[in-house]
Structures are given as C-alpha cells and as structure tokens.
PDB file of C-alpha atoms in Angstrom:
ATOM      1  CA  UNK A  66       0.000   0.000   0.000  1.00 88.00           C
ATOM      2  CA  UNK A  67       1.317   3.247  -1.107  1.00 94.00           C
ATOM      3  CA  UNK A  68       2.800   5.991   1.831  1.00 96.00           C
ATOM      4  CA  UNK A  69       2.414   9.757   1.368  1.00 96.00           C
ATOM      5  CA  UNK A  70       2.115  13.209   3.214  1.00 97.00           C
ATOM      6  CA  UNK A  71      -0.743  15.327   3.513  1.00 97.00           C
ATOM      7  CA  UNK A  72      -0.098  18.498   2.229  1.00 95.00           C
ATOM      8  CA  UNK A  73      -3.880  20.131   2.172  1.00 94.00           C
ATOM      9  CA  UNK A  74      -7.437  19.710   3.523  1.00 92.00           C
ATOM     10  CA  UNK A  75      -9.970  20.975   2.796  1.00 90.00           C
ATOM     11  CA  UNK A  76     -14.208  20.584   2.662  1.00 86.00           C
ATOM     12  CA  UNK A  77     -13.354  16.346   4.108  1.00 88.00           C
ATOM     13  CA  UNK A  78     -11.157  15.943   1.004  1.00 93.00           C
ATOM     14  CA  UNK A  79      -7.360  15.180   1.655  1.00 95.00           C
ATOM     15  CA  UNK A  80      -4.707  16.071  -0.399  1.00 96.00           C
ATOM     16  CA  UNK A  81      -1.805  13.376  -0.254  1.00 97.00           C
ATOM     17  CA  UNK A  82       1.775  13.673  -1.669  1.00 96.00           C
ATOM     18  CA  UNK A  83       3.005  10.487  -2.500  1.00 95.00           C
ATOM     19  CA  UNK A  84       6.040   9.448  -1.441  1.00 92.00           C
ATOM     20  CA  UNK A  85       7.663   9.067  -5.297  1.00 86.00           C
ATOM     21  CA  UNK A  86       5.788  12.309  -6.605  1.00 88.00           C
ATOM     22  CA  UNK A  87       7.108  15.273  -8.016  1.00 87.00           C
ATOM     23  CA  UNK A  88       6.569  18.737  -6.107  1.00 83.00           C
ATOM     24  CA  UNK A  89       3.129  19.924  -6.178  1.00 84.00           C
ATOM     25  CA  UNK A  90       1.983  16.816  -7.377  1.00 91.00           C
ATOM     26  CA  UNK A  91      -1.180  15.381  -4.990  1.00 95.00           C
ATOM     27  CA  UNK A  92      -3.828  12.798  -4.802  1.00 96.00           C
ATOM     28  CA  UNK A  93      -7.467  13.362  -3.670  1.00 96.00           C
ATOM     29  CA  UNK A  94      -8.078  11.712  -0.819  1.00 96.00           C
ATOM     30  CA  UNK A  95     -11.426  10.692   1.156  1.00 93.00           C
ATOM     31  CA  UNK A  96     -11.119   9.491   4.872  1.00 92.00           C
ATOM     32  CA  UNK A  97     -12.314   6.273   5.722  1.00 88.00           C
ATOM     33  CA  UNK A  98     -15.096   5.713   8.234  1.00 83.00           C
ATOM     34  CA  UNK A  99     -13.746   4.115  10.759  1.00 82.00           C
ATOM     35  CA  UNK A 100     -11.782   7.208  11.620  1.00 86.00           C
ATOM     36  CA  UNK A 101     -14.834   9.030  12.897  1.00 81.00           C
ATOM     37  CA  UNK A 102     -15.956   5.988  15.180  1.00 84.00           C
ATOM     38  CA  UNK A 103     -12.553   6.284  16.668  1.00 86.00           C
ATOM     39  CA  UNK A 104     -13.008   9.816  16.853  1.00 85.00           C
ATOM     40  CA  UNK A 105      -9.620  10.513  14.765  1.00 87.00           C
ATOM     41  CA  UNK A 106      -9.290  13.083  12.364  1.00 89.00           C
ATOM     42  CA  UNK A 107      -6.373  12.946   9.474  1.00 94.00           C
ATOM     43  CA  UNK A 108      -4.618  16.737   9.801  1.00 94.00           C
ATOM     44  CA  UNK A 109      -1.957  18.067   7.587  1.00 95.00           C
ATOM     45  CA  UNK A 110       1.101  16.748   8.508  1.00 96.00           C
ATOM     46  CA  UNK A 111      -0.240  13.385   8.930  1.00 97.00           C
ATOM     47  CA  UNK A 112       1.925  10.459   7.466  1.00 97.00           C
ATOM     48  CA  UNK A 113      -0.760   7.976   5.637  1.00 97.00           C
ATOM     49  CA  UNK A 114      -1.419   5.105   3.892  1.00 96.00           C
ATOM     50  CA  UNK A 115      -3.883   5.468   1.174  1.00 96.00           C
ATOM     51  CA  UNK A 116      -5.308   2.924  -1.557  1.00 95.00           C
ATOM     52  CA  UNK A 117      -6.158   4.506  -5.048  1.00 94.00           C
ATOM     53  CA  UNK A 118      -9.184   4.158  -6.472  1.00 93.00           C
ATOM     54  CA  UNK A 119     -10.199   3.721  -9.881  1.00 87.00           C
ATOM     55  CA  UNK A 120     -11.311   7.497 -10.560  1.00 89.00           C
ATOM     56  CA  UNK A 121      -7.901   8.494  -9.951  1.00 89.00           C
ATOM     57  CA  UNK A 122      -8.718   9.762  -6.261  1.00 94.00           C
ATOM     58  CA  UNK A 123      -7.916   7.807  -3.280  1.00 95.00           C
ATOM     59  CA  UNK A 124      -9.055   6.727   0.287  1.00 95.00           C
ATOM     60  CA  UNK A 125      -7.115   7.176   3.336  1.00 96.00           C
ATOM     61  CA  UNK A 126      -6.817   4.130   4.921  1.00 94.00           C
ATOM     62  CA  UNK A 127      -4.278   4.269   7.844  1.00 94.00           C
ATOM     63  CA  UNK A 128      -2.706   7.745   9.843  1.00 95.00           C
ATOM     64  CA  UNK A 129       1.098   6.909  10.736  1.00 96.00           C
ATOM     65  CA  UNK A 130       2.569   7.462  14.354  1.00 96.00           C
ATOM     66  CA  UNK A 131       2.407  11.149  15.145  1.00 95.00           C
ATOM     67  CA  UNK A 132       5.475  12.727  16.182  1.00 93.00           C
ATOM     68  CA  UNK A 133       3.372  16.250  17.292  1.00 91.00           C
ATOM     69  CA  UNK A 134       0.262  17.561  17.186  1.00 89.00           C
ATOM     70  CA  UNK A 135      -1.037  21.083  17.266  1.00 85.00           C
ATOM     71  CA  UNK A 136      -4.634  22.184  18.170  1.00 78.00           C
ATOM     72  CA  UNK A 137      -4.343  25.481  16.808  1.00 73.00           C
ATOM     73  CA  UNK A 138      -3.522  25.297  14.123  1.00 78.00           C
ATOM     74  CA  UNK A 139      -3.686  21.794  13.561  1.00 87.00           C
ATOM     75  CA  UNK A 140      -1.042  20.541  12.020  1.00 91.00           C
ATOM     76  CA  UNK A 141       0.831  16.819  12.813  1.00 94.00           C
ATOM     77  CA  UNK A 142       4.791  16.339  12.536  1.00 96.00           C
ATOM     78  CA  UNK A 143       5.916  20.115  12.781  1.00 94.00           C
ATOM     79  CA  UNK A 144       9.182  20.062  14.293  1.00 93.00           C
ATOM     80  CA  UNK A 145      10.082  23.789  14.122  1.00 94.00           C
ATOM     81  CA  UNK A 146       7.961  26.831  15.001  1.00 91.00           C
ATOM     82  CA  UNK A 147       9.248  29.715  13.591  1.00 90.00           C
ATOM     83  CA  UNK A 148       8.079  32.914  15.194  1.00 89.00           C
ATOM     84  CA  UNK A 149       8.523  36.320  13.836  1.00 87.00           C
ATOM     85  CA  UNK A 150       8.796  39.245  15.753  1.00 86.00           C
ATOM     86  CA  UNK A 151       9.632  42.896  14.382  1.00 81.00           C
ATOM     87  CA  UNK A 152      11.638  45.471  16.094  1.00 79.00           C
ATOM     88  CA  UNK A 153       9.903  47.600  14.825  1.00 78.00           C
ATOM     89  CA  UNK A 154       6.367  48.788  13.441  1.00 78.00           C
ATOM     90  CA  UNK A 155       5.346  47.042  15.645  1.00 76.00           C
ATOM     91  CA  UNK A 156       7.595  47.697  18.465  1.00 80.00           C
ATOM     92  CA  UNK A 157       9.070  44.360  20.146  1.00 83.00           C
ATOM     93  CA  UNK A 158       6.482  42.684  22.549  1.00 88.00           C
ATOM     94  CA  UNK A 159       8.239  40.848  24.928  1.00 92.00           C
ATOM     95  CA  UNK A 160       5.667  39.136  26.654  1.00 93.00           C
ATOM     96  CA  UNK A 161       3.790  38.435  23.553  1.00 90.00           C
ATOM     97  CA  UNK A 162       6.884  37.040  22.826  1.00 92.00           C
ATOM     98  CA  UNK A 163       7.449  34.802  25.878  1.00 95.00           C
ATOM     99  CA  UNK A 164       3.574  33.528  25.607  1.00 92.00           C
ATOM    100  CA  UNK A 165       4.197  31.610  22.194  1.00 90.00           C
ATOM    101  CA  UNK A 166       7.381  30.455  23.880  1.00 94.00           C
ATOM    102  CA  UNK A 167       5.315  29.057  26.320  1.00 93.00           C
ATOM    103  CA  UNK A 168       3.027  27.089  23.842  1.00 89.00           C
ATOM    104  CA  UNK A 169       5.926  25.780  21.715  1.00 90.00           C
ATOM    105  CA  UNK A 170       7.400  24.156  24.749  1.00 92.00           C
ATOM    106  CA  UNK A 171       4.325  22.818  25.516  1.00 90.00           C
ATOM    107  CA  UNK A 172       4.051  21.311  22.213  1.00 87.00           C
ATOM    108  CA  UNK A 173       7.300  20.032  21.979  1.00 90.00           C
ATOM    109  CA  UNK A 174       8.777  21.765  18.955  1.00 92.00           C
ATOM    110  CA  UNK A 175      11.898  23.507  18.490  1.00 94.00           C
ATOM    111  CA  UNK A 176      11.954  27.263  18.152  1.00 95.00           C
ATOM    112  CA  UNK A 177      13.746  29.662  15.990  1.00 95.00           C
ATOM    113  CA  UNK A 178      13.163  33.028  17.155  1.00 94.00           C
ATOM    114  CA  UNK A 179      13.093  35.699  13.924  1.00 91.00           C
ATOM    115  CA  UNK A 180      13.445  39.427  14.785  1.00 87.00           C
ATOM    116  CA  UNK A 181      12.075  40.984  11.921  1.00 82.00           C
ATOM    117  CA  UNK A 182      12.124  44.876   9.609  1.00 78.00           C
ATOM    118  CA  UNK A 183      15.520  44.969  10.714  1.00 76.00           C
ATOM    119  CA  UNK A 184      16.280  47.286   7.804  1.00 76.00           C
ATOM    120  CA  UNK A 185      13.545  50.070   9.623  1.00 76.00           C
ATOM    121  CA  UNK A 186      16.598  50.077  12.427  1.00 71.00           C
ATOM    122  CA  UNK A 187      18.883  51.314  10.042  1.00 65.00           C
ATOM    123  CA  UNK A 188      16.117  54.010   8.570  1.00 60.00           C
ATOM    124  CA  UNK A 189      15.666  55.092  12.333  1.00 58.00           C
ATOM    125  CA  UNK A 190      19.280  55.554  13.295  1.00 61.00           C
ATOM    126  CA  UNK A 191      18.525  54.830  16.378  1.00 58.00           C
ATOM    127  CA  UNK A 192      21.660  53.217  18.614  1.00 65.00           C
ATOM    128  CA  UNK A 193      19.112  52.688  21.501  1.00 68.00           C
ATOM    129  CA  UNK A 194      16.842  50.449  20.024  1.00 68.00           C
ATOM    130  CA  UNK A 195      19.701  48.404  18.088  1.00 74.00           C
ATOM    131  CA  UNK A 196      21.499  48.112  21.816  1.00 78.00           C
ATOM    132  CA  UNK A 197      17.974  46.588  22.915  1.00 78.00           C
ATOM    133  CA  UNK A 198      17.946  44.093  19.746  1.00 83.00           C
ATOM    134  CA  UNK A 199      21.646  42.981  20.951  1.00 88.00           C
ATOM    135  CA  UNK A 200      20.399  42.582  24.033  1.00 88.00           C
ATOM    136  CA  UNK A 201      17.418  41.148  23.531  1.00 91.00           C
ATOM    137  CA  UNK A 202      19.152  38.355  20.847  1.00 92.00           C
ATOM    138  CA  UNK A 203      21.657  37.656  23.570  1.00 94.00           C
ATOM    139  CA  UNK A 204      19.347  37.204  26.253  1.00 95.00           C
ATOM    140  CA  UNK A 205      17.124  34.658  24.342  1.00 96.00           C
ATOM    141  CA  UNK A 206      20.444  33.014  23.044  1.00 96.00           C
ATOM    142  CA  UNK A 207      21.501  32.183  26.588  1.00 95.00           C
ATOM    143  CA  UNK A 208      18.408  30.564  27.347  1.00 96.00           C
ATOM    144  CA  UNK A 209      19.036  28.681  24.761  1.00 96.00           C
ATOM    145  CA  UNK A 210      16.921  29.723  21.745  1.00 97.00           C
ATOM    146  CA  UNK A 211      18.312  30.453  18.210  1.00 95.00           C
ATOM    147  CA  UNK A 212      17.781  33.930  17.120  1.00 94.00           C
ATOM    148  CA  UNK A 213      17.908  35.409  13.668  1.00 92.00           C
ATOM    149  CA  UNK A 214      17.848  38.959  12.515  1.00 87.00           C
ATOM    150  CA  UNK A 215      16.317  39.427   9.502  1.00 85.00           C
ATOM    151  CA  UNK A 216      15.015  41.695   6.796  1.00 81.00           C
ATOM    152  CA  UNK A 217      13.076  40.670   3.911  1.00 77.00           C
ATOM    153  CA  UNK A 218      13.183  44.216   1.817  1.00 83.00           C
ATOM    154  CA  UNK A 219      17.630  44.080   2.256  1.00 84.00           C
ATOM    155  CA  UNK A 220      17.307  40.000   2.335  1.00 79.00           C
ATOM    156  CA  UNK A 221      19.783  40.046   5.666  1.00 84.00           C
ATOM    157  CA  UNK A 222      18.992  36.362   7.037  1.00 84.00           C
ATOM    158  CA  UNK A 223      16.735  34.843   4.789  1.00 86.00           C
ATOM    159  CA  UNK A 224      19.232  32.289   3.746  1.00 88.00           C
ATOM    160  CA  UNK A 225      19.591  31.290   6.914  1.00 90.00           C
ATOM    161  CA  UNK A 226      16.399  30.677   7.817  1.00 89.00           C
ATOM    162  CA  UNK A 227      15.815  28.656   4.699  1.00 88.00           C
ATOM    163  CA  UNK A 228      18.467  26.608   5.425  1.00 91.00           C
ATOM    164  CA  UNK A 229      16.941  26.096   8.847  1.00 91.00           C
ATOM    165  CA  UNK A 230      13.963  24.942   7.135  1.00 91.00           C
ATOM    166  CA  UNK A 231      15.241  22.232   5.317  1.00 91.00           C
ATOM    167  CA  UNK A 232      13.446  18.789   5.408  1.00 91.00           C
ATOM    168  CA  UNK A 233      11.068  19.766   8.322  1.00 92.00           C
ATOM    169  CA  UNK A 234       7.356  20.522   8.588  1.00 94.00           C
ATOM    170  CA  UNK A 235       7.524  24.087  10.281  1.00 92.00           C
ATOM    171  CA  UNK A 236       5.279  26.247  11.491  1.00 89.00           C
ATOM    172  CA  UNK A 237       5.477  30.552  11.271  1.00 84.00           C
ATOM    173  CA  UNK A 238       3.781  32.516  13.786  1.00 82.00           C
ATOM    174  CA  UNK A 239       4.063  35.982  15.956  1.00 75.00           C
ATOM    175  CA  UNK A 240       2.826  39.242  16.062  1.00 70.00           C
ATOM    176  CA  UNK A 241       0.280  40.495  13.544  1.00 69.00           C
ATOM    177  CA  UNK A 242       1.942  42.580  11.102  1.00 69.00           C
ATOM    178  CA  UNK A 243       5.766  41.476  11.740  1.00 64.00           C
ATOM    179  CA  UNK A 244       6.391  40.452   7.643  1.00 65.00           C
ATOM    180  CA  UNK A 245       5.119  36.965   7.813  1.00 70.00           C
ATOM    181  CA  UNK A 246       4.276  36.789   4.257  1.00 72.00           C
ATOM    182  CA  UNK A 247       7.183  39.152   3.514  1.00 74.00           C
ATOM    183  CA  UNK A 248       9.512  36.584   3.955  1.00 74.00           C
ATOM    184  CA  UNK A 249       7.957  33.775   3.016  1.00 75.00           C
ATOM    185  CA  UNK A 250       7.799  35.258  -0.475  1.00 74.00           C
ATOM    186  CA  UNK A 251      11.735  36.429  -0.290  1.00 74.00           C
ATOM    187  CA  UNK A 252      12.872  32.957   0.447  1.00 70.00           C
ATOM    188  CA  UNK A 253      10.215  31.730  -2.239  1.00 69.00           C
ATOM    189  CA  UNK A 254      10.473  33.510  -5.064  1.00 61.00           C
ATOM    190  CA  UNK A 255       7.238  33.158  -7.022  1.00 54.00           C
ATOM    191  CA  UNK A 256       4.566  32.607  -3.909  1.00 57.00           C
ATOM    192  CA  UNK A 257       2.810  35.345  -4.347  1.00 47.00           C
ATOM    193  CA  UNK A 258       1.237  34.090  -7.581  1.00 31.00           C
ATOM    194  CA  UNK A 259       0.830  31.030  -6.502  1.00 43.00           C
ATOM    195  CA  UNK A 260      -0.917  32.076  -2.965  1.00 41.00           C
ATOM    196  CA  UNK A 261      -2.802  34.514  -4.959  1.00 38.00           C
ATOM    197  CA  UNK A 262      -3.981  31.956  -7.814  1.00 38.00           C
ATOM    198  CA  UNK A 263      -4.643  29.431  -4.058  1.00 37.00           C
ATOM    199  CA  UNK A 264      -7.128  32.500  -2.838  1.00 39.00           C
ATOM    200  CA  UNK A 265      -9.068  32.456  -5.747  1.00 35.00           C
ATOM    201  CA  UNK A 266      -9.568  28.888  -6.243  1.00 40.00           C
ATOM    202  CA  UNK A 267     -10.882  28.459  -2.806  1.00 38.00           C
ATOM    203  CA  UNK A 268     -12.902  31.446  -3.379  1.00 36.00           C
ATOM    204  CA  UNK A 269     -11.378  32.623   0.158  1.00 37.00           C
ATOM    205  CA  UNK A 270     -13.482  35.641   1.988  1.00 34.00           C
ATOM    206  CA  UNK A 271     -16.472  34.133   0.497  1.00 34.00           C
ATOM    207  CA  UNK A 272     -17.011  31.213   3.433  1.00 35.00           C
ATOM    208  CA  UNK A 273     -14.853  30.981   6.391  1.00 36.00           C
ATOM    209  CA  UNK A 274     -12.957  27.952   5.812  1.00 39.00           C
ATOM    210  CA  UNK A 275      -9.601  28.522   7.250  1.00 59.00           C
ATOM    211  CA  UNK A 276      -7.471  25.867   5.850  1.00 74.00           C
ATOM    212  CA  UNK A 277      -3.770  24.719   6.258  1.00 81.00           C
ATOM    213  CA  UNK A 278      -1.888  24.086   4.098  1.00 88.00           C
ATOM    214  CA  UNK A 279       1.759  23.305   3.338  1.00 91.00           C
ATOM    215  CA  UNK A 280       3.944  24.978   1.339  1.00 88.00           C
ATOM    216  CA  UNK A 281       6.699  22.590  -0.140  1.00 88.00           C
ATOM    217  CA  UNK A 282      10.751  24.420  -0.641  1.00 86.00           C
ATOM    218  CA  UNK A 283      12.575  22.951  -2.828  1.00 83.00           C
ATOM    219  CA  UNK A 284      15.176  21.751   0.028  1.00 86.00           C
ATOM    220  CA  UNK A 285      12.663  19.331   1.167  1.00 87.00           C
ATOM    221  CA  UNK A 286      10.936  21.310   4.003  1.00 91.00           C
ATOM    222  CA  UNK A 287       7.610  22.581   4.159  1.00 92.00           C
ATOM    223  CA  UNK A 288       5.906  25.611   5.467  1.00 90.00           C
ATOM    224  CA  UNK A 289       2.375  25.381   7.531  1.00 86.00           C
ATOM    225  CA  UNK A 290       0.881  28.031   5.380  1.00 69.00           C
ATOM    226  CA  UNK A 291      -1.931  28.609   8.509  1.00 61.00           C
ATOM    227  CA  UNK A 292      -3.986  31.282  10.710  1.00 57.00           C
ATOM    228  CA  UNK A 293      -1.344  30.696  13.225  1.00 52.00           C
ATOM    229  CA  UNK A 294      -1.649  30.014  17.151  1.00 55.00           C
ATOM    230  CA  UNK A 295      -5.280  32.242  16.478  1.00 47.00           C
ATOM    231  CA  UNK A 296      -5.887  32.027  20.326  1.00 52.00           C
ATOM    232  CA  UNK A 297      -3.323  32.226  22.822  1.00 63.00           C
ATOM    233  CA  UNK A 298      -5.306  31.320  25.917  1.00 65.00           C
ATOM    234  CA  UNK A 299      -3.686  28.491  27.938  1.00 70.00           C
ATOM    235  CA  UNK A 300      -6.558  26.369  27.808  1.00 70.00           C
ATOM    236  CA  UNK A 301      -4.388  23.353  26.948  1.00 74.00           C
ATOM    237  CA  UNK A 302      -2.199  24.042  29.726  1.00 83.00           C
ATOM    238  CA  UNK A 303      -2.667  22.638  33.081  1.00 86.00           C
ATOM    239  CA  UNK A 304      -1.232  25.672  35.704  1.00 90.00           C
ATOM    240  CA  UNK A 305       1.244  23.026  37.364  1.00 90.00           C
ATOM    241  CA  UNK A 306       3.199  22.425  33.586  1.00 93.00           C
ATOM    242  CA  UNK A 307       3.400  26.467  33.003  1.00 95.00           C
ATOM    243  CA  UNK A 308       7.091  25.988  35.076  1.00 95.00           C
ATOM    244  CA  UNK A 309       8.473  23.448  32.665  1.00 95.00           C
ATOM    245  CA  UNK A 310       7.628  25.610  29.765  1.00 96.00           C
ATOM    246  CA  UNK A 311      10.399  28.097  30.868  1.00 97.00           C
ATOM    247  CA  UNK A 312      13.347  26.247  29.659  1.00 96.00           C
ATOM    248  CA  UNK A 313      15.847  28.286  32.435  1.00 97.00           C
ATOM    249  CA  UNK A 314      13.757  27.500  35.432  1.00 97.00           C
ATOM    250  CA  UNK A 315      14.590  23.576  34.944  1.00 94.00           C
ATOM    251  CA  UNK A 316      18.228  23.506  36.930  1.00 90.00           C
ATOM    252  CA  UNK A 317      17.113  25.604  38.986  1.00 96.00           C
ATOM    253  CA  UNK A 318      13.595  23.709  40.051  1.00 95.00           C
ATOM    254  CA  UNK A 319      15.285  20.919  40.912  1.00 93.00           C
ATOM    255  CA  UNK A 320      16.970  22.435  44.239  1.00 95.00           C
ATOM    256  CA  UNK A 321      13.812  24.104  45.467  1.00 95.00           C
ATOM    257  CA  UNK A 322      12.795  23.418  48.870  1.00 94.00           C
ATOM    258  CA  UNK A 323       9.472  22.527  48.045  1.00 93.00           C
ATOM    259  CA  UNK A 324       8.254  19.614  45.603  1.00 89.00           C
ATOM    260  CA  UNK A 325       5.879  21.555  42.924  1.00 89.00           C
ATOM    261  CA  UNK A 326       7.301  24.791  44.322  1.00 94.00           C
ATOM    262  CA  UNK A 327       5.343  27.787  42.210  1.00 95.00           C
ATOM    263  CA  UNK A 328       8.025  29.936  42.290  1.00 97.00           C
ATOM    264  CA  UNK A 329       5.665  32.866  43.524  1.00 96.00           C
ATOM    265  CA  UNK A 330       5.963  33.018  47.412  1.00 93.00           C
ATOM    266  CA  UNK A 331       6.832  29.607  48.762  1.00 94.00           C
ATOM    267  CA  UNK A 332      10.599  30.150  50.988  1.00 95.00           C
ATOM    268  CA  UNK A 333      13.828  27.860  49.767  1.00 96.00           C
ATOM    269  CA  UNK A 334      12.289  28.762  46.054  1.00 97.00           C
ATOM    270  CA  UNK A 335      15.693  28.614  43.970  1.00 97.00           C
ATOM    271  CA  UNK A 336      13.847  30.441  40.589  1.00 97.00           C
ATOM    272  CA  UNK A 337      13.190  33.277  42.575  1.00 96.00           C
ATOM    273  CA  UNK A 338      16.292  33.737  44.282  1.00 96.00           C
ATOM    274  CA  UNK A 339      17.672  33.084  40.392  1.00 97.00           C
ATOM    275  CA  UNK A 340      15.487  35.777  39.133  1.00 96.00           C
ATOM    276  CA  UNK A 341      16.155  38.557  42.187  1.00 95.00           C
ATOM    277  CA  UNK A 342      20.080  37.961  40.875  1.00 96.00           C
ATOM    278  CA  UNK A 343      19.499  38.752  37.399  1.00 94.00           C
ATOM    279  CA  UNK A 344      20.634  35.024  36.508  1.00 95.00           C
ATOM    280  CA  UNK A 345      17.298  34.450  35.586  1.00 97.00           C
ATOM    281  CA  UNK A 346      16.102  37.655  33.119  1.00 96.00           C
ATOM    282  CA  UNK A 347      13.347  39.938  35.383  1.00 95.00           C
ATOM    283  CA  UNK A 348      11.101  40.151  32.087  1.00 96.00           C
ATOM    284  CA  UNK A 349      11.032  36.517  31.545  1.00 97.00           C
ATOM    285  CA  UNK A 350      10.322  35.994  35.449  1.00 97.00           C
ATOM    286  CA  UNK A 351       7.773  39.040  35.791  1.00 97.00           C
ATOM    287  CA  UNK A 352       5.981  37.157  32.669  1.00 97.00           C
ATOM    288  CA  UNK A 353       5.989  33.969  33.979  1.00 97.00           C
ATOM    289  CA  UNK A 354       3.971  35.532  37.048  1.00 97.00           C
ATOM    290  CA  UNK A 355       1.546  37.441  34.449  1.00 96.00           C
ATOM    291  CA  UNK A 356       0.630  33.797  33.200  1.00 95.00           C
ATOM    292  CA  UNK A 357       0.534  32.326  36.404  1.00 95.00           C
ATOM    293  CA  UNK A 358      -2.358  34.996  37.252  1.00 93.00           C
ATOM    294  CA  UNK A 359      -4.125  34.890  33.604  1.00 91.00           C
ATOM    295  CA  UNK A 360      -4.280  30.829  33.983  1.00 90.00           C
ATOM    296  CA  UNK A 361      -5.935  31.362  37.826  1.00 88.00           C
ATOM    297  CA  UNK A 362      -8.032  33.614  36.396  1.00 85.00           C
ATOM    298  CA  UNK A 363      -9.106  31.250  33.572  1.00 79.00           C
ATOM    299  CA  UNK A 364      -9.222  28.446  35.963  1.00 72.00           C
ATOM    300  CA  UNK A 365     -11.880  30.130  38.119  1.00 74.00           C
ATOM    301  CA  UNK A 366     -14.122  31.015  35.230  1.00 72.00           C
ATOM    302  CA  UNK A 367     -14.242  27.793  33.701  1.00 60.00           C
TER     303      UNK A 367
END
C-alpha cells in the first residue's frame, strides 16, 4: 500500500503527496469511516497510507505514528515553530513574545526566534533600540533559543532561515503585522502568484474555511501556510506544567525546597532567588507571574 504526506485539507477531502511524486503533485483523498468511530481526524502533517481508487482519487486508509500535534492550528509532525517578531512597526512585545514560547514548549517543537524589519533600524538611526535588539538576541540566546535577525526588503537572514527549514514541517507565527508573508515570499520567489492563484480557487473571503496548508521548498521542508496560534489562551495548559515551559527554570527547580514549588511566594524557592540575581532575566520571570495569574483567572471562570 502506497505511503504519502498530507499536504492540504480541505471541505473532508485530503490532499496526499506520494512518497515518489514530483513537487506539487497530490492525490485526492477521502477518509475512511472508521476514523470518525474512533473519533480521529487525518490533519496536515499526517503520514498515511492510502489505496487509489479507480477514478484516480484515493481513500485514506491508515494515519502513521504522530510525532506532534497542534490544536491550533492543527497541524501533525511540525518540528520547528518559527516565530517572527519585528523590532519595529510594531515595536518588540516581549511578553507576547514569551507567551508563544510558552506554547511551543508545551508542544514540543523547536523554536527559531526571527526578529524581523531589521532594515527600519537602520532608517531610524537609532543606537538605543539596536542596543535593545543585541540585548534582547543575547538574552534569548543564553536561554538557549536560536535567534535570527532578519530583513526581507535588504534580504539580511533569509538564507539562513531557509536553510533552517530544510526537510522539516515548520510552522510561522508571531505578532500580527511582523512580515510573515514578507519573507515567506523572499525565500520563495514566485509565492505570491501562486498564494494569490490558491485565494481564488478556494474562493477565500467568500465562506470561512480557514485551511492549512503546506507549502513545499525545494530543500525538502515545508511551510504550515496557517492562521497561526489564532488564540493564545492556555486552555491546553494545566497551571502546574506552566514551570516546565520556561526552559531556564529547569536547573534551577530541581533544588527548590518545596516539591511543585510555584516559584511565587513559597521560601527555599531557587527560581526566585535566580530571578532577584538577574541570573534568571526579570522580564522573563515578571511574565511567567503574568501567566501564572491569567491561567488562575481562567481556571476560576471555567
């Protein structure tokens, strides 16, 4: 039985790449059955086995071992979340920032952080806000994050994060208006026809399907063309895992006096005495209290 990727769904058709094909080249897919009595939905991303039929289409038969799975969007196998920030227009959000942080760790991905419109820096002049970029790079660096600078109109980066990109399902997200599409067309030449000719086939604006789809480079990766994390509410997050999603608490968890120590007000708490030091940064620790409040909050209206 045949093996491929799906690469699009859309209206309960599947769109499967088969293993052998050439770029661009898919197979329409229905789902069988049995996946709705087991209440399992195929998502993009999803390895499958499929049988052909005789009107060229095919039916999905089996979904492959997930690696990951995102809710929103949903997309299985993404190993790399990509999320673009700008320093300016918009300014940096920090916290923003630090909240998709939290949901990547969560879902188990790697993260390559992209500071974006660096070539509005430059335009500006402005030594203070490119010491705060340094800063800022280094800061996320020693946490252990990769950080890129990057500007799609001067091209600064976008090789890199290309290369990055090769033979992984990824994911972009961030803030609204940060050059998302920007620099997906500079490291694709060509997309915007193609996502334009897309938008008019699906007739987008006129229903409110909001697909996902992904985007296939030419070094063997693909791009989770998608809404993005729409809502950032911590609904899948259970309060007690928010610690573990802050990759520079973890050596420091370990020697707190207190098993499932909050790191809020109980004594002995190593994090804190971390974060009064500066070992810790104060904005990631001053966040991580923000979230701690906005999941208590959630908690009590649910």
């Amino acid at each position: 039985m045949p093996e491929g990727l799906i690469v699009k769904a859309l209206s309960g058709y599947y769109y499967v790449k088969p293993d052998a094909a050439a770029p661009g080249e898919t197979i329409q897919c229905r789902g069988r059955g049995i996946f709705k009595k087991k209440g399992l939905s195929p998502l993009v991303g999803d390895r499958v086995v499929y049988a052909p039929t005789e009107n060229g289409e095919g039916t999905v038969d089996q979904i492959l071992p997930r690696e990951t799975e995102l809710i929103r969007p949903p997309v299985a196998n993404a190993k790399l979340a990509v999320l673009l920030f700008s320093l300016k227009e918009p300014d940096l959000n920090l916290q923003l920032l630090d909240k998709f942080l939290v949901h990547i760790e969560h879902a188990g991905l790697k993260t390559l952080i992209c500071l974006t419109k660096e070539d509005l820096l430059e335009e500006a002049d402005d030594g203070s806000t490119r010491d705060l970029t340094l800063k800022v790079q280094e800061m996320y660096r020693q946490i252990g994050y990769e950080v890129l600078i990057t500007s799609s109109r001067t091209g600064l980066g976008t090789e890199e994060v290309k290369s990055r990109l090769a033979g992984e399902i990824s994911v972009f997200s961030g803030q609204s208006g940060v050059g998302k599409s920007s620099l997906l067309n500079a490291m694709l030449p060509g997309l915007t026809l193609e996502t334009s000719e897309i938008s008019m086939k699906l007739g987008r604006g006129r229903h409110t399907t909001r697909h996902v789809e992904l985007i296939e480079l030419e070094n063997g990766g693909y791009v989770a063309d998608t809404p993005g994390f729409s809502q950032l509410d911590f609904l899948e997050l259970g309060i007690e895992e928010l610690s573990s999603c802050f990759r520079e608490f973890h050596d420091y968890a370990d020697a707190c006096k207190f098993r499932g120590c909050s790191h809020l007000h109980e004594p002995g708490c190593k994090v804190r005495e971390a974060a009064a030091e500066g070992v810790i940064a104060p904005s990631r620790y001053e966040h991580y209290v923000q979230f701690h409040e906005e999941m208590k909050d959630k908690k009590r209206r649910y």
